[in-house]
Amino acid sequence: MTMEKALILNGYKDRNKFSLWYLLYGNDGLEDYFEKYPIEKISNGNHSLCPSKIKDILSDDPESFLSYQTVEEILADNPILIRLMDPENAERYCTEKTLPFLMTVPDDWFGDYLAAKDPWQITEEEYFRATNEQLEKCCKEHSSLLEQIPEKRWDADLVHRLMDKLEAINMSVDYGLKIPENLKTEKYWRTLCSVNGYYFRLLPDEYHYILTEDFVLHALQNNRSYVGYCHLLEVIPDQLKTWKVCLIACIMHFAAVKYLPKRFQNDTFYEELIEHRQYDFISYIKLDTISAPVFEKALSKIDVKSSILFHDIKKLPKHLLTEGVIYEMARHGEMNLIPTVYKDRNFYLTAVRYQGSDLDKVPEKYMDTEMCLAALESNAYAAQKYIPDRIKTSNFWKKVVEKRLFSSPADLPEEFCTEELVKETAHYLDDIPEKYLSDDTVLPILKQRKMVAPMDLKRYQSQAVYDYVMGTCQKRMYVYYLKLFRKEFWKQEHIDYALQYDPESITIPELEERDIKKSLDYYPENIIFAPDGVMIPEQTLQDKEMNPSSDKDDKTIMAAPFAQLSIFDFLTT
C-alpha cells in the first residue's frame, strides 16, 4: 500500500503524536521516539499498545497508524506535511479548498475512500460521483448509508442493487429512505417489510396483494427490528393471523400478545409460549383469559430480579388469587396487586426474602427479628435503614455478624465491629471505621482492587500506601498522584522524573523553588504557570536567543499544561 492510499483509507480515524512522528521520521526515528517518550502507551483504535509491541505491528502494517483528522485537512491545509511526505506530488494536494481535492482521489479507490468515512461525513457531491457498484459495496460497511443517500441520486438500478444488499446482510432501515415515489416498486416494499415490520403500516393499498401467509412468515424470520413483530401483527389482516404467525410474533416480542385474535387468547396458546421460554407475555394479556395454574406457571419462570409491569390493572382478578399465585406475586414484590385481606405475615416474609428493599412495606405488627434478618439476607444495603430501633438488640447484632448479613462493617455498632471482621469483609476504604484505618487494613483492599481512587487517598495516606501506588502505577501518572499525596510522603526520584518528562509537573502544589526552576529548565515556556516571584533562569533565555533553532534539533514534542496539541505543534518542532 502506498503512502498516498494509506492516507486516503485511514484519514478518518483517531491518532496520537506517534502517528505523525512515524510520518515525519519513518522507521529510523522509532528508537528516538521511544527514548523521548518511554512512559507513553500508543493508542490504536480501542487498544492500548506498549512500545514493546509496536515494532511487530509496524512490520506487518505500518500504515495502520497513518491518520490524523480528515484527508482534506491533512492534504489541503498542511502543505508542509505533504512536501515532507510526498515532495514530487505536493503541488497536486496543496489546494486552497477541500472540494478540488475530492477529484484527486482516483476512481478505482473511491469506493474504499467512501467506506472509510462515516456516512454523515459523505457529501452530496461524493454520493453523485460514486458509482452504483461502489455505493453497494459501502452499504456492507455502513448500514446507515442507505438512509443518507440523496433523493435525486437514486435510480432504478441503485434501488435494485441496494434492496438485494439490504436483504443479504444483517441490517435494518429505521428512519426511511429518500427514494422517489416512482421508484418504490414491489421489490422495494417486499424488502422493507421483510427487514422491519414497521413498513407493513406504510404499505400502499396497491401492493396489498403481496400479503400472503408465506410472505408474512418470511418477514417474521427476516425482521431485524425488535418492535417490528408488534407492528406486523397489529396491522396484517385477521385472516393472516394464523397460529404459526401469532406464535412466532409473540415469542419474539412479548407485547405482540396485545394484537392476538380472540381465538388464540386462551391457556393452550399461552402454554405454548411458556414452552418456548416466553414468560413476559403475562404483562400484556387480558387476565380474564388465563387460568390460575398457567398464570402461576409463567410467574414461577420469571427471574425474581426482573420487574413485572401489569398494565391497566389495579388488582388481580379473583380467580387468580390462589395460594400459589399469591406466593409468586409476593416473591416478585408485586404487593399492590394483592388485596389486603390476603396479606398475612407469611406473605410479607416471602416478599422480603426475595426483595429486601420491601421491608418498609411490612406493617408494624409483623415487624420482628425474623422478618428483618430475612430482609438483610436478601438486600442488606437497602433493608438496613428500615429496621426499627427496638429490633436492634445485642442478640440481633450477634446473628447479623454470625451470618454476615451486612453490606459494610462500618454499619455495625462499634462493639461488634472488630479489626479481624474488617479485614475479612471490607471491600472499600469507606467500609473501615476510623479507628481501624491502618496499612494492615488499607493495603490489602487496594491490592485486591488493583486501583486507587482519589477518594481513597482523601480517606487515608501513609508512606507504605505512597510506595505501593507509585511503585505500581505507570510513570506517566506520577504527576497525578503527586498532586493527591501530601508532600511529606513524596520521594525525590518521582519528582525528578516528572519534572523532566511531564510539562504538567509545574502544576504540582508545594514544589520547592529548586524543583520549579528545574521544570523551567526543561520547559521554559511554562513560566506563565510558575508561582509569583519565580523567574526563568537568565542563562536559559540567553541560550534561546543565541540558538533559536536548537528546539528543532531536539525531536521532543511536548505541550504546555492544559494545551491541546495540533498538527502545527509537530510540524514546527
Coordinates of C-alpha atoms in Angstrom, one line a residue:
M1 CA 0.0 0.0 0.0
T2 CA 1.4 3.4 -0.9
M3 CA 1.6 6.3 1.5
E4 CA -1.0 8.1 -0.7
K5 CA -3.6 5.4 -0.5
A6 CA -2.9 4.8 3.2
L7 CA -3.7 8.4 3.9
I8 CA -6.9 8.2 2.0
L9 CA -8.1 5.0 3.5
N10 CA -7.1 5.8 7.1
G11 CA -7.9 9.5 7.1
Y12 CA -11.0 9.2 9.3
K13 CA -9.6 7.5 12.4
D14 CA -8.1 8.9 15.6
R15 CA -4.3 9.1 16.1
N16 CA -1.8 10.5 18.6
K17 CA 1.6 12.0 18.1
F18 CA 3.2 8.7 17.4
S19 CA 1.5 8.6 14.0
L20 CA 2.9 11.9 13.0
W21 CA 6.3 11.0 14.3
Y22 CA 6.3 8.0 12.1
L23 CA 5.2 10.1 9.1
L24 CA 8.0 12.6 9.7
Y25 CA 10.8 10.3 10.6
G26 CA 9.9 6.8 9.5
N27 CA 11.3 3.6 10.9
D28 CA 14.6 5.2 11.5
G29 CA 13.1 7.6 14.1
L30 CA 11.4 4.9 16.2
E31 CA 14.2 4.3 18.6
D32 CA 14.5 8.1 19.1
Y33 CA 10.7 8.3 19.7
F34 CA 10.8 5.6 22.5
E35 CA 13.8 7.3 24.1
K36 CA 11.9 10.6 24.2
Y37 CA 8.6 9.0 25.3
P38 CA 9.4 5.9 27.3
I39 CA 6.3 6.1 29.5
E40 CA 3.7 6.6 26.8
K41 CA 1.4 4.0 25.6
I42 CA 0.2 4.2 22.0
S43 CA -3.5 4.2 21.1
N44 CA -4.6 2.2 18.1
G45 CA -8.4 2.0 17.8
N46 CA -9.8 0.6 21.0
H47 CA -6.5 -0.9 22.1
S48 CA -3.5 0.5 24.0
L49 CA -0.1 -0.7 22.8
C50 CA 3.1 -0.7 24.8
P51 CA 6.3 0.3 22.9
S52 CA 7.5 -3.3 23.0
K53 CA 4.5 -4.3 20.8
I54 CA 4.9 -1.6 18.2
K55 CA 7.7 -3.0 16.0
D56 CA 5.9 -6.2 15.3
I57 CA 2.8 -4.3 14.2
L58 CA 4.7 -1.9 12.1
S59 CA 6.5 -4.7 10.3
D60 CA 3.0 -6.1 9.2
D61 CA 1.0 -3.0 8.6
P62 CA 2.9 0.3 9.2
E63 CA 0.1 2.4 7.5
S64 CA -2.4 1.4 10.2
F65 CA -1.1 4.4 12.2
L66 CA -1.3 6.9 9.4
S67 CA -4.3 9.1 10.1
Y68 CA -4.9 12.4 11.8
Q69 CA -8.0 14.4 11.1
T70 CA -9.7 14.2 7.7
V71 CA -7.9 13.6 4.4
E72 CA -8.9 17.1 3.2
E73 CA -7.5 18.7 6.4
I74 CA -4.2 17.0 6.0
L75 CA -3.7 17.4 2.3
A76 CA -5.4 20.7 1.7
D77 CA -4.4 22.7 4.8
N78 CA -0.9 21.4 5.5
P79 CA 1.4 21.7 2.5
I80 CA 4.5 21.3 4.7
L81 CA 3.5 17.9 5.7
I82 CA 2.8 16.9 2.1
R83 CA 6.2 18.1 0.9
L84 CA 7.8 16.1 3.7
M85 CA 5.8 13.0 2.8
D86 CA 5.5 13.2 -1.0
P87 CA 7.5 16.1 -2.4
E88 CA 7.0 15.1 -6.1
N89 CA 3.2 15.3 -5.9
A90 CA 3.0 18.0 -3.3
E91 CA 1.5 20.7 -5.5
R92 CA -1.3 18.4 -6.6
Y93 CA -2.5 18.2 -3.0
C94 CA -1.9 21.7 -1.9
T95 CA -5.3 23.2 -2.8
E96 CA -7.0 26.1 -1.1
K97 CA -10.3 24.4 -0.7
T98 CA -11.3 20.8 0.1
L99 CA -13.6 20.2 -2.9
P100 CA -10.9 20.3 -5.5
F101 CA -9.1 17.6 -3.6
L102 CA -12.1 15.3 -4.0
M103 CA -11.3 15.0 -7.6
T104 CA -7.7 13.8 -6.9
V105 CA -8.9 10.5 -5.4
P106 CA -8.5 8.0 -8.2
D107 CA -11.8 6.4 -9.4
D108 CA -10.7 2.9 -8.5
W109 CA -10.0 4.0 -4.9
F110 CA -13.2 6.0 -4.5
G111 CA -15.3 3.2 -3.1
D112 CA -12.7 2.4 -0.4
Y113 CA -12.4 6.1 0.3
L114 CA -16.2 6.3 1.0
A115 CA -16.2 3.1 3.0
A116 CA -13.5 4.7 5.3
K117 CA -15.7 7.7 6.1
D118 CA -18.7 7.9 8.4
P119 CA -21.9 8.2 6.4
W120 CA -22.8 11.6 7.8
Q121 CA -19.4 12.9 6.6
I122 CA -20.1 11.9 3.0
T123 CA -21.0 15.0 1.0
E124 CA -23.7 15.1 -1.7
E125 CA -21.0 15.6 -4.4
E126 CA -19.4 12.3 -3.2
Y127 CA -22.7 10.4 -3.5
F128 CA -23.1 11.6 -7.1
R129 CA -19.5 10.8 -8.0
A130 CA -19.7 7.3 -6.6
T131 CA -20.9 4.5 -8.9
N132 CA -23.8 2.3 -8.0
E133 CA -21.4 -0.6 -7.5
Q134 CA -19.3 1.5 -5.1
L135 CA -22.3 2.6 -3.1
E136 CA -23.4 -1.1 -2.9
K137 CA -20.0 -2.0 -1.5
C138 CA -20.2 0.8 1.1
C139 CA -23.5 -0.5 2.4
K140 CA -21.8 -3.5 3.8
E141 CA -19.6 -1.3 5.9
H142 CA -22.3 1.3 6.9
S143 CA -25.9 0.2 7.1
S144 CA -27.0 3.8 7.8
L145 CA -25.6 4.9 4.5
L146 CA -28.8 3.9 2.9
E147 CA -30.7 6.5 4.8
Q148 CA -28.2 9.2 3.8
I149 CA -28.3 8.9 0.0
P150 CA -29.9 12.0 -1.5
E151 CA -33.3 11.6 -3.2
K152 CA -32.0 12.7 -6.6
R153 CA -29.2 10.2 -6.5
W154 CA -31.5 7.1 -6.6
D155 CA -32.2 5.3 -9.9
A156 CA -33.8 2.0 -10.7
D157 CA -30.5 0.1 -10.8
L158 CA -29.4 1.5 -7.5
V159 CA -32.7 0.6 -5.8
H160 CA -32.4 -2.9 -7.2
R161 CA -28.8 -3.3 -6.0
L162 CA -29.3 -1.9 -2.5
M163 CA -32.6 -3.8 -1.9
D164 CA -30.7 -7.0 -2.7
K165 CA -27.8 -5.9 -0.4
L166 CA -30.3 -5.0 2.4
E167 CA -31.8 -8.5 2.3
A168 CA -28.4 -10.2 2.2
I169 CA -26.7 -8.5 5.2
N170 CA -27.9 -8.1 8.7
M171 CA -29.2 -4.5 8.8
S172 CA -32.5 -2.7 9.1
V173 CA -33.9 0.6 8.0
D174 CA -35.2 2.6 10.9
Y175 CA -35.6 6.1 9.5
G176 CA -36.8 5.6 6.0
L177 CA -35.1 6.1 2.6
K178 CA -35.2 9.2 0.4
I179 CA -36.4 7.3 -2.6
P180 CA -38.7 9.0 -5.1
E181 CA -42.2 7.5 -5.1
N182 CA -42.0 6.3 -8.7
L183 CA -39.0 4.1 -7.7
K184 CA -40.9 2.4 -4.8
T185 CA -41.6 -0.8 -6.6
E186 CA -42.9 -4.2 -5.4
K187 CA -39.3 -5.2 -4.7
Y188 CA -38.8 -2.1 -2.6
W189 CA -41.9 -2.8 -0.4
R190 CA -41.1 -6.6 -0.1
T191 CA -37.6 -5.8 1.1
L192 CA -38.5 -3.1 3.5
C193 CA -41.4 -5.1 5.1
S194 CA -39.1 -8.1 5.3
V195 CA -36.4 -6.3 7.3
N196 CA -38.6 -4.1 9.5
G197 CA -42.2 -4.9 10.4
Y198 CA -43.0 -1.3 10.8
Y199 CA -43.2 -0.9 7.0
F200 CA -46.3 -3.1 7.0
R201 CA -48.0 0.0 8.3
L202 CA -46.9 2.1 5.3
L203 CA -47.6 -0.5 2.6
P204 CA -49.8 1.2 -0.1
D205 CA -53.1 -0.4 -0.9
E206 CA -52.0 -1.1 -4.4
Y207 CA -49.4 -3.5 -3.1
H208 CA -51.6 -5.4 -0.5
Y209 CA -51.6 -8.3 -2.9
I210 CA -48.1 -9.3 -1.6
L211 CA -49.7 -10.1 1.8
T212 CA -49.8 -13.8 2.0
E213 CA -49.0 -16.2 4.9
D214 CA -45.8 -17.3 3.2
F215 CA -44.6 -13.7 2.8
V216 CA -45.6 -12.8 6.4
L217 CA -43.7 -15.8 7.7
H218 CA -40.7 -14.8 5.6
A219 CA -40.9 -11.2 7.1
L220 CA -41.1 -12.6 10.6
Q221 CA -38.0 -14.8 10.0
N222 CA -36.0 -11.9 8.5
N223 CA -37.2 -9.0 10.7
R224 CA -34.3 -7.0 12.2
S225 CA -36.4 -4.6 14.3
Y226 CA -37.2 -5.6 17.9
V227 CA -40.6 -3.9 17.9
G228 CA -41.2 -4.8 14.2
Y229 CA -43.0 -8.0 15.3
C230 CA -45.6 -5.9 17.2
H231 CA -46.2 -3.6 14.2
L232 CA -46.6 -6.5 11.9
L233 CA -49.1 -8.4 14.0
E234 CA -51.1 -5.3 14.6
V235 CA -51.7 -4.3 11.0
I236 CA -51.9 -7.5 9.0
P237 CA -55.4 -8.7 8.0
D238 CA -57.1 -11.1 10.5
Q239 CA -57.1 -14.0 8.1
L240 CA -53.3 -13.9 8.1
K241 CA -53.1 -14.1 11.9
T242 CA -52.7 -17.9 11.9
W243 CA -51.5 -19.9 14.8
K244 CA -47.9 -20.1 13.4
V245 CA -47.7 -16.4 12.6
C246 CA -49.1 -15.3 16.0
L247 CA -46.8 -17.8 17.9
I248 CA -43.6 -16.6 16.2
A249 CA -44.5 -12.9 16.7
C250 CA -45.4 -13.4 20.4
I251 CA -42.3 -15.5 21.1
M252 CA -40.0 -12.8 19.6
H253 CA -41.7 -9.9 21.4
F254 CA -43.9 -10.4 24.4
A255 CA -46.0 -7.3 23.8
A256 CA -47.3 -8.7 20.5
V257 CA -49.9 -10.6 22.5
K258 CA -51.9 -7.4 22.6
Y259 CA -52.8 -8.0 19.0
L260 CA -53.8 -11.7 19.3
P261 CA -57.2 -12.5 17.8
K262 CA -59.7 -13.7 20.4
R263 CA -59.5 -17.3 19.1
F264 CA -55.9 -17.6 20.5
Q265 CA -56.4 -15.8 23.8
N266 CA -56.5 -19.0 25.8
D267 CA -54.4 -21.3 28.0
T268 CA -53.5 -23.5 25.1
F269 CA -51.7 -20.6 23.3
Y270 CA -50.2 -19.3 26.5
E271 CA -48.8 -22.6 27.5
E272 CA -47.1 -22.8 24.0
L273 CA -45.4 -19.5 24.7
I274 CA -44.2 -20.8 28.1
E275 CA -42.8 -23.9 26.4
H276 CA -40.8 -21.6 24.2
R277 CA -39.5 -19.7 27.3
Q278 CA -41.6 -16.6 26.7
Y279 CA -42.9 -15.7 30.1
D280 CA -43.3 -11.9 30.0
F281 CA -46.4 -12.0 27.9
I282 CA -48.5 -12.1 31.1
S283 CA -47.8 -8.3 31.4
Y284 CA -49.9 -7.6 28.3
I285 CA -52.7 -10.2 28.2
K286 CA -56.2 -9.8 29.5
L287 CA -56.1 -11.5 32.8
D288 CA -59.5 -13.0 32.4
T289 CA -58.3 -15.1 29.5
I290 CA -55.7 -17.1 31.6
S291 CA -56.3 -19.7 34.3
A292 CA -54.6 -19.5 37.7
P293 CA -52.3 -22.6 37.1
V294 CA -51.0 -21.3 33.8
F295 CA -50.6 -17.8 35.3
E296 CA -48.7 -19.2 38.3
K297 CA -46.5 -21.3 35.9
A298 CA -45.4 -18.3 33.9
L299 CA -44.8 -16.3 37.1
S300 CA -42.6 -19.0 38.6
K301 CA -40.4 -19.0 35.5
I302 CA -39.6 -15.3 35.6
D303 CA -36.4 -14.3 37.4
V304 CA -37.2 -12.5 40.7
K305 CA -34.7 -9.8 39.7
S306 CA -36.9 -8.9 36.7
S307 CA -39.7 -6.5 37.2
I308 CA -43.2 -7.3 36.0
L309 CA -45.3 -4.4 34.8
F310 CA -49.0 -5.2 34.7
H311 CA -50.8 -2.6 32.5
D312 CA -54.2 -1.1 33.2
I313 CA -55.0 -3.3 36.3
K314 CA -55.2 -2.3 39.9
K315 CA -55.9 -5.7 41.5
L316 CA -55.7 -9.3 40.3
P317 CA -59.0 -10.9 39.3
K318 CA -60.5 -13.1 42.0
H319 CA -60.0 -16.3 40.0
L320 CA -56.2 -15.8 40.1
L321 CA -55.9 -15.3 43.9
T322 CA -54.8 -18.8 44.7
E323 CA -52.2 -19.6 47.3
G324 CA -49.6 -20.3 44.6
V325 CA -50.2 -17.1 42.7
I326 CA -50.2 -15.0 45.9
Y327 CA -46.8 -16.6 46.8
E328 CA -45.4 -15.8 43.4
M329 CA -46.6 -12.2 43.5
A330 CA -45.0 -11.8 46.9
R331 CA -41.8 -13.3 45.6
H332 CA -41.7 -10.7 42.8
G333 CA -42.6 -7.9 45.2
E334 CA -45.9 -7.1 43.5
M335 CA -47.7 -6.3 46.7
N336 CA -50.1 -3.6 45.3
L337 CA -52.0 -6.1 43.1
I338 CA -52.9 -8.3 46.1
P339 CA -56.0 -7.3 48.2
T340 CA -55.1 -6.5 51.9
V341 CA -57.1 -9.5 53.1
Y342 CA -54.6 -11.9 51.6
K343 CA -51.5 -10.2 53.0
D344 CA -50.7 -12.1 56.2
R345 CA -47.3 -12.5 57.9
N346 CA -46.2 -15.3 55.6
F347 CA -46.9 -13.1 52.6
Y348 CA -44.6 -10.3 53.8
L349 CA -42.0 -12.8 55.0
T350 CA -41.9 -14.3 51.5
A351 CA -41.7 -10.8 49.9
V352 CA -38.7 -9.6 51.9
R353 CA -36.9 -12.9 51.5
Y354 CA -36.7 -12.1 47.8
Q355 CA -37.0 -8.3 47.8
G356 CA -35.2 -7.0 50.9
S357 CA -35.9 -3.4 49.9
D358 CA -39.6 -4.0 50.5
L359 CA -39.1 -4.2 54.3
D360 CA -40.5 -0.7 54.5
K361 CA -43.9 -2.0 53.3
V362 CA -44.2 -4.5 56.2
P363 CA -46.8 -3.4 58.8
E364 CA -45.5 -2.7 62.3
K365 CA -47.4 -5.7 63.7
Y366 CA -45.4 -8.1 61.6
M367 CA -42.0 -6.5 62.1
D368 CA -39.8 -8.8 64.2
T369 CA -36.3 -10.2 64.2
E370 CA -37.0 -13.0 61.7
M371 CA -38.5 -10.5 59.3
C372 CA -35.6 -8.1 59.5
L373 CA -33.0 -10.9 59.2
A374 CA -34.7 -12.3 56.1
A375 CA -34.7 -8.8 54.5
L376 CA -31.0 -8.3 55.3
E377 CA -30.1 -11.7 53.8
S378 CA -31.8 -10.6 50.5
N379 CA -30.6 -7.0 50.3
A380 CA -28.6 -5.8 53.4
Y381 CA -27.8 -2.4 51.9
A382 CA -31.4 -1.4 51.2
A383 CA -33.0 -3.1 54.2
Q384 CA -30.8 -1.8 57.0
K385 CA -32.4 1.7 57.1
Y386 CA -35.9 0.3 57.7
I387 CA -35.0 -1.8 60.7
P388 CA -36.7 -0.4 63.8
D389 CA -34.5 0.5 66.8
R390 CA -36.5 -1.9 69.0
I391 CA -35.2 -4.8 66.9
K392 CA -31.6 -3.8 67.2
T393 CA -30.7 -5.7 70.3
S394 CA -27.4 -7.4 71.2
N395 CA -28.8 -10.8 70.2
F396 CA -29.9 -9.4 66.8
W397 CA -26.4 -7.9 66.0
K398 CA -24.8 -11.2 67.0
K399 CA -26.9 -13.0 64.4
V400 CA -26.2 -10.3 61.8
V401 CA -22.4 -10.7 62.4
E402 CA -22.6 -14.5 62.6
K403 CA -24.4 -14.8 59.2
R404 CA -22.6 -11.8 57.7
L405 CA -25.8 -10.0 56.9
F406 CA -24.4 -6.5 56.4
S407 CA -23.1 -4.6 53.4
S408 CA -20.3 -2.9 55.2
P409 CA -18.7 -3.5 58.6
A410 CA -18.9 0.3 59.2
D411 CA -22.7 -0.2 59.5
L412 CA -22.2 -2.3 62.6
P413 CA -22.2 -1.0 66.2
E414 CA -18.7 -0.3 67.5
E415 CA -18.7 -3.2 69.9
F416 CA -19.5 -5.8 67.1
C417 CA -17.0 -4.4 64.5
T418 CA -13.6 -5.9 65.2
E419 CA -10.4 -5.5 63.3
E420 CA -10.5 -9.1 62.2
L421 CA -14.0 -8.6 60.8
V422 CA -12.9 -5.5 58.9
K423 CA -10.0 -7.3 57.3
E424 CA -12.3 -10.1 56.3
T425 CA -15.3 -8.2 54.9
A426 CA -14.2 -4.7 53.9
H427 CA -14.1 -4.0 50.1
Y428 CA -13.7 -0.2 50.1
L429 CA -11.9 2.2 52.4
D430 CA -15.3 3.6 53.4
D431 CA -16.1 0.2 54.9
I432 CA -13.3 0.7 57.5
P433 CA -14.2 2.5 60.7
E434 CA -11.8 5.4 61.6
K435 CA -10.1 3.6 64.4
Y436 CA -9.1 0.7 62.2
L437 CA -7.6 2.7 59.4
S438 CA -4.0 1.5 59.0
D439 CA -1.6 0.0 56.5
D440 CA -2.7 -3.5 57.6
T441 CA -6.4 -2.8 56.6
V442 CA -5.9 -0.4 53.7
L443 CA -3.2 -2.0 51.6
P444 CA -5.0 -5.4 51.2
I445 CA -8.0 -3.6 49.8
L446 CA -6.0 -1.5 47.4
K447 CA -4.1 -4.6 46.2
Q448 CA -7.3 -6.6 45.7
R449 CA -9.0 -3.8 43.7
K450 CA -5.8 -3.0 41.7
M451 CA -6.8 0.6 41.5
V452 CA -6.6 3.7 43.7
A453 CA -9.3 6.4 43.5
P454 CA -8.9 10.0 44.7
M455 CA -11.5 9.4 47.4
D456 CA -9.3 6.6 48.8
L457 CA -6.4 9.0 49.3
K458 CA -8.6 11.5 50.9
R459 CA -9.6 8.9 53.5
Y460 CA -6.1 7.6 54.3
Q461 CA -2.5 8.2 53.3
S462 CA 0.8 6.8 54.5
Q463 CA 4.3 6.1 53.3
A464 CA 3.5 2.5 52.6
V465 CA 0.5 3.4 50.6
Y466 CA 2.5 6.0 48.7
D467 CA 5.3 3.5 47.9
Y468 CA 2.7 0.9 46.8
V469 CA 0.9 3.4 44.5
M470 CA 4.0 4.9 42.9
G471 CA 5.6 1.5 42.5
T472 CA 2.7 0.0 40.6
C473 CA 1.4 2.9 38.6
Q474 CA 2.6 3.9 35.1
K475 CA 5.2 6.6 35.2
R476 CA 3.0 9.0 33.2
M477 CA 0.7 9.0 36.3
Y478 CA 3.4 10.4 38.6
V479 CA 2.2 14.0 38.4
Y480 CA -1.4 12.9 39.0
Y481 CA -0.6 11.0 42.2
L482 CA 2.0 13.6 43.5
K483 CA -0.9 16.1 43.5
L484 CA -3.0 13.7 45.6
F485 CA -0.4 12.7 48.2
R486 CA 0.7 15.0 50.9
K487 CA 4.2 16.4 50.5
E488 CA 5.6 14.6 53.5
F489 CA 5.4 11.3 51.5
W490 CA 7.0 12.4 48.3
K491 CA 10.2 10.9 47.0
Q492 CA 12.7 13.0 45.0
E493 CA 13.2 10.3 42.4
H494 CA 9.5 10.6 41.4
I495 CA 9.6 14.4 41.4
D496 CA 12.8 14.4 39.2
Y497 CA 11.2 12.1 36.7
A498 CA 8.0 14.1 36.5
L499 CA 9.9 17.4 36.1
Q500 CA 11.9 16.1 33.2
Y501 CA 9.3 14.2 31.2
D502 CA 5.9 15.8 32.0
P503 CA 5.3 19.5 31.4
E504 CA 2.3 19.4 33.8
S505 CA 4.7 18.9 36.7
I506 CA 4.8 22.7 37.1
T507 CA 1.3 22.5 38.4
I508 CA 2.2 20.2 41.4
P509 CA 1.4 22.2 44.5
E510 CA 4.1 22.9 47.1
L511 CA 7.0 22.3 44.8
E512 CA 10.3 23.6 46.1
E513 CA 11.8 26.6 44.3
R514 CA 14.7 24.5 43.0
D515 CA 12.2 22.0 41.5
I516 CA 10.2 24.7 39.9
K517 CA 13.4 26.1 38.3
K518 CA 14.4 22.6 37.2
S519 CA 11.0 22.2 35.5
L520 CA 11.6 25.5 33.7
D521 CA 15.0 24.3 32.6
Y522 CA 13.1 21.6 30.6
Y523 CA 10.0 23.7 29.7
P524 CA 10.9 27.4 29.8
E525 CA 7.5 28.3 28.2
N526 CA 5.8 27.1 31.5
I527 CA 7.0 30.3 33.2
I528 CA 3.4 31.5 33.0
F529 CA 2.3 28.7 35.3
A530 CA 5.1 29.3 37.9
P531 CA 4.2 30.9 41.2
D532 CA 4.8 34.7 41.5
G533 CA 8.4 35.6 42.2
V534 CA 9.9 32.7 40.3
M535 CA 12.0 33.9 37.3
I536 CA 13.1 31.9 34.3
P537 CA 16.8 31.3 34.5
E538 CA 18.6 34.1 32.6
Q539 CA 21.1 31.6 31.0
T540 CA 18.2 29.7 29.6
L541 CA 16.8 32.8 28.0
Q542 CA 20.2 33.7 26.6
D543 CA 20.6 30.2 25.2
K544 CA 17.2 30.5 23.4
E545 CA 18.2 33.9 21.9
M546 CA 21.6 32.7 20.8
N547 CA 20.4 29.4 19.3
P548 CA 16.7 29.8 18.4
S549 CA 16.8 26.7 16.2
S550 CA 18.0 24.4 19.0
D551 CA 14.5 23.2 19.6
K552 CA 14.2 21.9 16.1
D553 CA 17.3 19.8 16.6
D554 CA 15.6 18.1 19.5
K555 CA 12.7 16.0 18.3
T556 CA 10.9 16.0 21.7
I557 CA 7.3 17.1 21.2
M558 CA 5.7 18.4 24.4
A559 CA 2.8 20.7 25.1
A560 CA 2.3 23.2 27.9
P561 CA -0.1 22.1 30.6
F562 CA -3.7 22.2 29.6
A563 CA -2.8 22.8 25.9
Q564 CA -4.3 20.8 23.1
L565 CA -1.9 19.5 20.5
S566 CA -2.5 20.3 16.9
I567 CA -0.6 19.2 13.8
F568 CA 1.3 22.5 13.8
D569 CA 2.8 21.6 17.2
F570 CA 4.5 18.8 15.5
L571 CA 5.5 20.5 12.2
T572 CA 7.2 23.4 13.9
T573 CA 9.2 21.3 16.3

